[in-house]
Amino acid sequence: MPAARTPSERSALAALAAHFAPEEVAEDLAAHSAADVWQQRVQADASGRLARYRPEEELNRSLLYCQFITRSDEGWPTALTVLGERQPLGLWVLGRDRLPGLTASTVAVTGNRNATAHALSYAEDYARAVSEAGHTVTATLAFGVDAAAHQAAALTGRATLAVLPRGLDRAHPYAHAALMKQIVSSGGAVISLYPPGTPASGATHQASAHLLAALSKAVILIEALDHSHTLRTAQAALDLRRPLLTAPPAEDDIRAGGTARLIAEQRAVLCPHPAHALALL
């Protein structure tokens, strides 16, 4: 079998990102090109799995769905430097040219997927206020609070940013395919850590929560169950020392158990009105 062609830097970075966490290759990339690091990893892989992977072909196939940007590209979100060695090697993007403007001042509005009417009302109020104050609302496209935040921000005429825990060949959840299309067509963007074809999983949700928090100046949490995906974003915000703000939870509703606990532990700042949250920002 002929030796595989040496990949370009971009395809090598995409290949490394698809197989390794950023911190696993950070030291090698500091001393060598991405193409060299990929070749080194292929040679060290006794399973042969990496040798069967074709970086150029995989990148070209993925580019049929979205674009791939790296840290050296214009428009790379500078907020991600807070992640240090865990900063992504690249991002998959729909709406690449909008990223610089969208990520200049981003505030996450996220919460319960099975939200109460109380939470949805707060999500809409906060998203409108954040947008009207000139910040970009970012959320996950998920059911409940996140979708309500995207939609409310759009009504103000401001574009939003969606962070997905899967490849951008389809929406997550799939029922929000039209919302995802609307976000892009109205001047917003959708980003992911994962190439097209990658399904959502617990690991992708965890990594995407860190990405969402890192991109944001602050995270506004509206109603969250304990031990839910949403609380991963809250914890990531705390880990990254991003302000964690929350609307008042509905009284005695189990769906706000995680939010209530964070308030009781004084880990989240209670903001009963959008103006209070914006004042803190």
Coordinates of C-alpha atoms in Angstrom, one line a residue:
M1 CA 0.0 0.0 0.0
P2 CA 1.5 3.4 -0.9
A3 CA 2.3 5.8 1.9
A4 CA -0.5 8.4 2.6
R5 CA 0.2 11.9 1.3
T6 CA 1.3 14.4 4.0
P7 CA -1.8 16.4 5.0
S8 CA -2.0 20.2 4.9
E9 CA -1.9 22.1 8.2
R10 CA -5.6 22.7 8.2
S11 CA -6.6 19.1 7.5
A12 CA -4.0 17.9 10.0
L13 CA -5.5 20.2 12.7
A14 CA -9.0 18.9 11.8
A15 CA -7.8 15.3 12.1
L16 CA -6.1 15.9 15.4
A17 CA -9.2 17.7 16.7
A18 CA -11.3 14.7 15.7
H19 CA -9.2 12.2 17.6
F20 CA -7.6 14.1 20.5
A21 CA -8.4 16.6 23.2
P22 CA -6.5 19.9 22.7
E23 CA -4.4 19.4 25.9
E24 CA -3.3 15.9 24.6
V25 CA -1.4 17.5 21.7
A26 CA -0.7 21.0 23.0
E27 CA 3.0 20.3 23.9
D28 CA 3.7 18.6 20.6
L29 CA 2.0 21.4 18.6
A30 CA 4.1 24.0 20.4
A31 CA 7.2 22.4 18.9
H32 CA 6.1 20.9 15.6
S33 CA 3.7 21.6 12.8
A34 CA 0.2 20.0 12.9
A35 CA 1.1 17.8 9.9
D36 CA 4.2 16.5 11.7
V37 CA 2.3 15.9 14.9
W38 CA -0.4 14.0 12.9
Q39 CA 2.3 11.8 11.2
Q40 CA 3.9 11.1 14.6
R41 CA 0.6 10.0 16.1
V42 CA -0.2 7.8 13.1
Q43 CA 3.2 6.1 13.4
A44 CA 2.7 5.6 17.2
D45 CA -0.8 4.1 16.8
A46 CA -0.5 0.3 16.9
S47 CA -4.2 -0.2 16.2
G48 CA -3.9 1.2 12.6
R49 CA -7.0 3.4 13.2
L50 CA -5.3 6.6 12.5
A51 CA -3.4 5.2 9.5
R52 CA -6.8 4.4 7.9
Y53 CA -8.0 8.0 8.4
R54 CA -7.5 10.4 5.4
P55 CA -7.3 14.0 6.7
E56 CA -7.7 15.7 3.3
E57 CA -10.6 13.6 2.2
E58 CA -12.4 13.9 5.5
L59 CA -11.9 17.7 5.6
N60 CA -13.2 18.1 2.0
R61 CA -16.2 15.9 2.8
S62 CA -17.0 18.0 5.9
L63 CA -16.6 21.3 4.1
L64 CA -19.7 20.4 2.0
Y65 CA -21.7 21.2 5.2
C66 CA -19.8 23.9 7.0
Q67 CA -16.4 25.7 7.3
F68 CA -13.5 24.9 9.6
I69 CA -11.5 27.6 11.3
T70 CA -8.4 27.5 13.4
R71 CA -6.7 29.7 16.0
S72 CA -4.6 31.4 13.3
D73 CA -7.6 32.4 11.2
E74 CA -9.0 35.9 11.2
G75 CA -12.2 35.9 13.3
W76 CA -11.2 33.3 15.8
P77 CA -13.0 34.1 19.1
T78 CA -10.4 35.7 21.3
A79 CA -12.5 34.8 24.4
L80 CA -11.4 31.2 24.0
T81 CA -7.9 32.0 25.1
V82 CA -9.2 31.6 28.7
L83 CA -9.2 27.9 28.1
G84 CA -5.4 27.7 27.9
E85 CA -4.3 24.3 26.7
R86 CA -7.9 23.2 26.4
Q87 CA -8.6 25.9 23.7
P88 CA -10.0 24.1 20.7
L89 CA -7.7 23.3 17.8
G90 CA -10.5 24.4 15.5
L91 CA -14.2 25.1 15.2
W92 CA -16.8 24.0 12.7
V93 CA -18.9 27.0 11.7
L94 CA -22.0 28.0 9.7
G95 CA -21.8 31.8 9.2
R96 CA -18.1 32.2 9.6
D97 CA -17.9 35.8 8.4
R98 CA -20.3 36.9 11.3
L99 CA -18.2 35.4 14.1
P100 CA -16.1 38.5 14.9
G101 CA -19.1 40.7 15.5
L102 CA -21.2 38.0 17.2
T103 CA -18.5 37.0 19.7
A104 CA -17.3 40.5 20.6
S105 CA -19.7 40.6 23.5
T106 CA -21.6 37.4 24.1
V107 CA -24.0 36.5 26.9
A108 CA -25.3 32.9 27.3
V109 CA -29.0 32.5 28.2
T110 CA -29.6 28.8 29.0
G111 CA -31.8 26.6 31.1
N112 CA -34.3 23.8 31.4
R113 CA -35.2 21.8 28.3
N114 CA -38.7 21.0 29.8
A115 CA -39.2 24.5 31.0
T116 CA -42.2 26.0 32.9
A117 CA -44.1 28.9 31.6
H118 CA -42.5 30.9 34.4
A119 CA -39.0 30.1 33.0
L120 CA -39.9 30.7 29.4
S121 CA -41.2 34.2 30.3
Y122 CA -37.9 35.0 32.0
A123 CA -35.9 33.6 29.1
E124 CA -37.7 35.9 26.7
D125 CA -37.3 38.9 28.9
Y126 CA -33.6 38.4 29.5
A127 CA -32.8 37.6 25.9
R128 CA -34.6 40.7 24.7
A129 CA -32.8 42.9 27.3
V130 CA -29.4 41.4 26.5
S131 CA -29.9 41.9 22.8
E132 CA -31.2 45.5 23.2
A133 CA -28.2 46.3 25.3
G134 CA -25.9 45.3 22.3
H135 CA -24.8 41.9 23.4
T136 CA -25.1 38.7 21.4
V137 CA -27.4 36.1 22.9
T138 CA -25.8 32.6 22.7
A139 CA -27.6 29.4 23.6
T140 CA -27.7 25.7 22.5
L141 CA -30.7 25.5 20.2
A142 CA -32.2 23.1 22.8
F143 CA -35.9 22.8 23.6
G144 CA -37.2 25.1 26.3
V145 CA -35.3 28.1 27.6
D146 CA -32.5 28.0 25.0
A147 CA -34.9 28.0 22.0
A148 CA -37.0 30.7 23.6
A149 CA -33.9 32.9 24.1
H150 CA -32.9 32.5 20.4
Q151 CA -36.4 33.4 19.2
A152 CA -36.9 36.4 21.6
A153 CA -33.5 37.9 20.6
A154 CA -34.4 37.5 16.9
L155 CA -37.6 39.6 17.5
T156 CA -35.4 42.5 18.5
G157 CA -33.6 42.3 15.2
R158 CA -30.4 41.0 16.6
A159 CA -28.6 37.9 15.4
T160 CA -27.8 35.1 17.8
L161 CA -25.1 32.4 18.2
A162 CA -25.9 28.7 18.7
V163 CA -23.4 26.2 20.1
L164 CA -24.3 22.6 19.2
P165 CA -23.0 19.4 20.9
R166 CA -22.9 17.5 17.6
G167 CA -21.7 17.9 13.9
L168 CA -23.4 20.7 11.9
D169 CA -24.8 18.3 9.3
R170 CA -28.0 18.4 11.3
A171 CA -29.7 20.3 14.1
H172 CA -29.8 19.2 17.7
P173 CA -32.5 18.6 18.5
Y174 CA -33.5 17.7 14.9
A175 CA -36.9 19.2 15.4
H176 CA -35.2 22.6 15.5
A177 CA -33.7 22.3 12.0
A178 CA -35.9 25.3 10.9
L179 CA -34.7 27.4 13.9
M180 CA -31.0 26.6 13.1
K181 CA -31.6 27.6 9.5
Q182 CA -33.3 30.8 10.6
I183 CA -30.4 31.7 12.9
V184 CA -28.0 31.6 10.0
S185 CA -30.2 33.2 7.4
S186 CA -30.9 36.2 9.8
G187 CA -27.2 37.0 10.2
G188 CA -26.3 34.7 13.1
A189 CA -24.0 31.7 13.3
V190 CA -23.9 28.1 14.5
I191 CA -20.7 26.5 15.8
S192 CA -19.5 23.1 17.0
L193 CA -16.4 21.4 18.2
Y194 CA -17.3 18.4 16.1
P195 CA -17.1 17.5 12.4
P196 CA -20.3 16.7 10.5
G197 CA -21.6 13.3 11.2
T198 CA -20.6 13.3 14.9
P199 CA -23.7 12.5 17.1
A200 CA -24.4 14.1 20.4
S201 CA -23.3 12.3 23.6
G202 CA -22.5 13.0 27.2
A203 CA -18.9 13.8 26.3
T204 CA -19.9 16.2 23.5
H205 CA -22.4 18.0 25.8
Q206 CA -19.7 18.4 28.5
A207 CA -17.2 19.9 26.1
S208 CA -19.8 22.1 24.4
A209 CA -20.8 23.5 27.9
H210 CA -17.2 24.6 28.4
L211 CA -17.2 26.2 24.9
L212 CA -20.5 28.1 25.6
A213 CA -19.2 29.4 28.9
A214 CA -15.8 30.4 27.5
L215 CA -17.4 32.4 24.7
S216 CA -19.6 34.3 27.1
K217 CA -19.0 37.4 29.2
A218 CA -21.6 35.9 31.6
V219 CA -24.0 33.0 31.8
I220 CA -27.7 33.7 32.7
L221 CA -29.2 30.4 34.0
I222 CA -33.0 30.2 34.0
E223 CA -34.4 27.2 35.7
A224 CA -32.2 24.1 35.9
L225 CA -32.7 20.6 37.2
D226 CA -30.0 19.2 39.4
H227 CA -27.5 17.0 37.5
S228 CA -28.7 18.2 34.1
H229 CA -26.8 19.2 31.0
T230 CA -27.6 22.9 31.8
L231 CA -25.8 22.7 35.1
R232 CA -22.7 21.7 33.2
T233 CA -22.7 25.1 31.6
A234 CA -23.2 26.7 35.0
Q235 CA -20.3 24.7 36.5
A236 CA -18.1 25.6 33.5
A237 CA -18.9 29.3 34.0
L238 CA -17.9 29.0 37.7
D239 CA -14.7 27.1 36.7
L240 CA -13.8 29.9 34.2
R241 CA -14.8 32.7 36.7
R242 CA -17.5 33.9 34.4
P243 CA -20.4 35.6 36.3
L244 CA -23.2 33.2 36.8
L245 CA -26.6 35.0 37.1
T246 CA -30.0 33.5 37.5
A247 CA -33.6 34.5 37.4
P248 CA -35.8 33.6 40.4
P249 CA -36.8 30.0 40.3
A250 CA -40.5 29.0 40.5
E251 CA -41.3 28.2 44.1
D252 CA -41.2 24.5 45.0
D253 CA -40.8 23.3 41.4
I254 CA -38.4 20.4 41.1
R255 CA -37.4 21.6 37.6
A256 CA -35.6 24.5 39.3
G257 CA -33.8 22.4 41.9
G258 CA -30.4 23.0 40.5
T259 CA -30.9 26.7 40.3
A260 CA -32.2 26.9 43.8
R261 CA -29.2 25.0 45.1
L262 CA -26.8 27.4 43.4
I263 CA -28.5 30.4 44.9
A264 CA -28.5 28.8 48.4
E265 CA -24.8 28.0 48.1
Q266 CA -24.2 31.6 46.9
R267 CA -22.6 30.4 43.7
A268 CA -25.1 32.2 41.5
V269 CA -26.2 35.8 41.7
L270 CA -30.0 36.1 41.9
C271 CA -31.3 38.8 39.4
P272 CA -35.0 39.2 39.7
H273 CA -35.1 41.6 36.7
P274 CA -33.1 41.8 33.5
A275 CA -32.0 45.3 34.4
H276 CA -30.2 43.9 37.4
A277 CA -28.3 41.4 35.3
L278 CA -27.3 44.0 32.8
A279 CA -26.1 46.3 35.6
L280 CA -23.8 43.5 36.8
L281 CA -22.5 42.9 33.3

